[in-house]
Amino acid sequence: MRSPKKIVCLGAGYVGGPTMVVMASHNPNIEFYVTDQNVARIEAWNSDALPVFEPGLDAIVKKVRDKNLFFRTIEPSLLEAADIVFVCVGTPTKEYGEGKGMAADLKFTELAVRDIEKYCKSGTIIVEKSTVPVRTAEA
C-alpha cells in the first residue's frame, strides 16, 4: 500500500480536532483536514480562541495550521481525495425512541457513513474514532 497523502477527519470536536493536531505535528508530509458542518466551530479552530482546551494544544496548532493542517467545513471534494477518513462525530445520548436517555444517538455517525459511501473512492481507509457502543461498525 502506498503512503497516505491526505487524511480527512469528520468532526472538529474534542476527539477529532486534538487527534488530528497531534498527528499533523508528527507527519509533516501528510495533509490533514479537520472538517465539520458547524461553521462557528471551524472559525474557532482557525482563530486564536480554539473551541477545545488541552494543555499545549494552541502552541501545536499554531505550528502546523495552514501548513499541513487545515480546518474546513465539510465538502464532497475532500472526501473524494481522502486516503484515510476518521469518523469523529458526536454521539450524544438518545432523546427519543428505544434507549431514550441511555443509548448513544448514532444519527451523526449514520450521516457521516452515508457521505463516505457516496463520495469516497474505493480503497479509502475508514477509521471510526467516536464514542459509540461496541459492534456499531458492524451495522
Protein backbone atom coordinates (compact mmCIF):
# COMPACT_ATOMS: atom_id res chain seq x y z
CA MET A 1 0.00 0.00 0.00
CA ARG A 2 1.23 3.49 -0.81
CA SER A 3 1.67 6.06 1.94
CA PRO A 4 -1.36 8.26 2.59
CA LYS A 5 -1.17 11.84 1.33
CA LYS A 6 -4.48 13.21 2.59
CA ILE A 7 -6.36 12.41 5.81
CA VAL A 8 -9.82 13.85 6.43
CA CYS A 9 -11.45 13.94 9.85
CA LEU A 10 -15.22 14.23 10.06
CA GLY A 11 -15.84 16.09 13.30
CA ALA A 12 -13.95 19.04 14.80
CA GLY A 13 -14.78 18.47 18.45
CA TYR A 14 -12.90 17.17 21.47
CA VAL A 15 -11.94 13.92 19.73
CA GLY A 16 -11.25 14.83 16.11
CA GLY A 17 -9.57 18.20 16.50
CA PRO A 18 -6.84 17.34 19.03
CA THR A 19 -6.21 13.93 17.45
CA MET A 20 -5.54 15.43 14.02
CA VAL A 21 -3.45 18.28 15.50
CA VAL A 22 -1.06 15.81 17.13
CA MET A 23 -0.98 13.55 14.07
CA ALA A 24 -0.23 16.52 11.79
CA SER A 25 2.59 17.67 14.07
CA HIS A 26 4.30 14.28 13.66
CA ASN A 27 3.59 13.79 9.93
CA PRO A 28 4.58 16.94 8.01
CA ASN A 29 4.32 15.22 4.61
CA ILE A 30 0.63 14.36 5.02
CA GLU A 31 -2.20 16.87 4.63
CA PHE A 32 -4.77 16.74 7.44
CA TYR A 33 -8.24 18.24 7.04
CA VAL A 34 -10.42 18.61 10.11
CA THR A 35 -13.98 19.16 8.94
CA ASP A 36 -17.33 19.94 10.46
CA GLN A 37 -20.71 21.25 9.41
CA ASN A 38 -20.61 23.77 12.26
CA VAL A 39 -19.15 26.93 10.68
CA ALA A 40 -18.59 28.64 14.05
CA ARG A 41 -16.52 25.69 15.28
CA ILE A 42 -14.34 25.76 12.15
CA GLU A 43 -13.89 29.52 12.53
CA ALA A 44 -12.80 28.97 16.15
CA TRP A 45 -10.19 26.40 15.08
CA ASN A 46 -8.88 28.95 12.59
CA SER A 47 -8.61 31.65 15.29
CA ASP A 48 -6.59 32.15 18.46
CA ALA A 49 -9.60 31.07 20.57
CA LEU A 50 -9.71 27.30 20.00
CA PRO A 51 -13.06 25.59 20.70
CA VAL A 52 -11.46 22.96 22.98
CA PHE A 53 -8.84 23.17 25.69
CA GLU A 54 -5.96 20.76 26.12
CA PRO A 55 -2.68 21.91 27.71
CA GLY A 56 -0.24 22.93 24.95
CA LEU A 57 -2.73 22.38 22.12
CA ASP A 58 -2.76 26.01 21.00
CA ALA A 59 1.02 26.06 20.54
CA ILE A 60 0.95 22.93 18.37
CA VAL A 61 -1.96 24.27 16.30
CA LYS A 62 -0.02 27.47 15.59
CA LYS A 63 2.97 25.44 14.32
CA VAL A 64 1.03 23.28 11.85
CA ARG A 65 -2.15 25.18 10.95
CA ASP A 66 -2.20 26.14 7.26
CA LYS A 67 1.00 24.16 6.68
CA ASN A 68 -0.24 20.58 6.69
CA LEU A 69 -3.28 21.02 8.97
CA PHE A 70 -6.43 22.69 7.68
CA PHE A 71 -9.81 23.35 9.28
CA ARG A 72 -12.69 23.43 6.78
CA THR A 73 -16.42 22.97 6.55
CA ILE A 74 -17.07 19.58 5.02
CA GLU A 75 -17.33 19.35 1.26
CA PRO A 76 -17.54 16.33 -1.06
CA SER A 77 -14.21 17.08 -2.80
CA LEU A 78 -12.32 16.49 0.46
CA LEU A 79 -13.84 13.04 0.85
CA GLU A 80 -13.21 12.23 -2.82
CA ALA A 81 -9.49 12.95 -2.40
CA ALA A 82 -9.05 11.31 1.03
CA ASP A 83 -6.80 8.30 1.51
CA ILE A 84 -7.98 7.87 5.12
CA VAL A 85 -11.15 9.19 6.77
CA PHE A 86 -11.53 9.43 10.54
CA VAL A 87 -15.12 9.48 11.79
CA CYS A 88 -15.06 11.56 14.98
CA VAL A 89 -18.60 12.87 15.08
CA GLY A 90 -20.68 13.47 18.17
CA THR A 91 -22.67 10.64 19.75
CA PRO A 92 -24.99 12.31 22.27
CA THR A 93 -27.41 10.31 24.41
CA LYS A 94 -30.64 9.46 22.59
CA GLU A 95 -33.56 11.74 23.40
CA TYR A 96 -36.17 9.64 21.58
CA GLY A 97 -37.31 6.05 20.95
CA GLU A 98 -35.79 2.83 22.27
CA GLY A 99 -32.86 3.55 24.57
CA LYS A 100 -34.00 7.13 25.27
CA GLY A 101 -31.81 8.65 27.98
CA MET A 102 -29.37 5.71 27.97
CA ALA A 103 -28.17 4.72 24.48
CA ALA A 104 -25.92 6.63 22.07
CA ASP A 105 -27.69 8.56 19.32
CA LEU A 106 -25.95 7.48 16.11
CA LYS A 107 -27.63 9.92 13.71
CA PHE A 108 -24.39 11.86 13.10
CA THR A 109 -22.42 8.65 12.61
CA GLU A 110 -25.02 7.42 10.12
CA LEU A 111 -24.89 10.70 8.18
CA ALA A 112 -21.09 10.54 8.05
CA VAL A 113 -21.17 6.97 6.76
CA ARG A 114 -23.65 7.93 4.04
CA ASP A 115 -21.31 10.71 2.87
CA ILE A 116 -18.35 8.31 2.94
CA GLU A 117 -20.27 5.78 0.87
CA LYS A 118 -21.35 8.46 -1.60
CA TYR A 119 -18.07 10.33 -2.10
CA CYS A 120 -15.04 8.26 -1.07
CA LYS A 121 -13.12 6.27 -3.64
CA SER A 122 -12.74 2.52 -3.41
CA GLY A 123 -9.89 1.58 -1.09
CA THR A 124 -10.25 4.57 1.24
CA ILE A 125 -9.43 3.51 4.79
CA ILE A 126 -12.16 4.39 7.32
CA VAL A 127 -11.26 4.80 11.00
CA GLU A 128 -14.10 5.04 13.49
CA LYS A 129 -12.98 7.11 16.49
CA SER A 130 -16.24 8.16 18.06
CA THR A 131 -17.65 7.11 21.39
CA VAL A 132 -20.06 4.51 20.05
CA PRO A 133 -21.26 1.22 21.52
CA VAL A 134 -19.33 -1.97 20.83
CA ARG A 135 -20.16 -3.55 17.42
CA THR A 136 -21.57 -0.32 15.98
CA ALA A 137 -19.30 -0.66 12.94
CA GLU A 138 -20.94 -3.98 12.10
CA ALA A 139 -24.21 -2.15 11.45
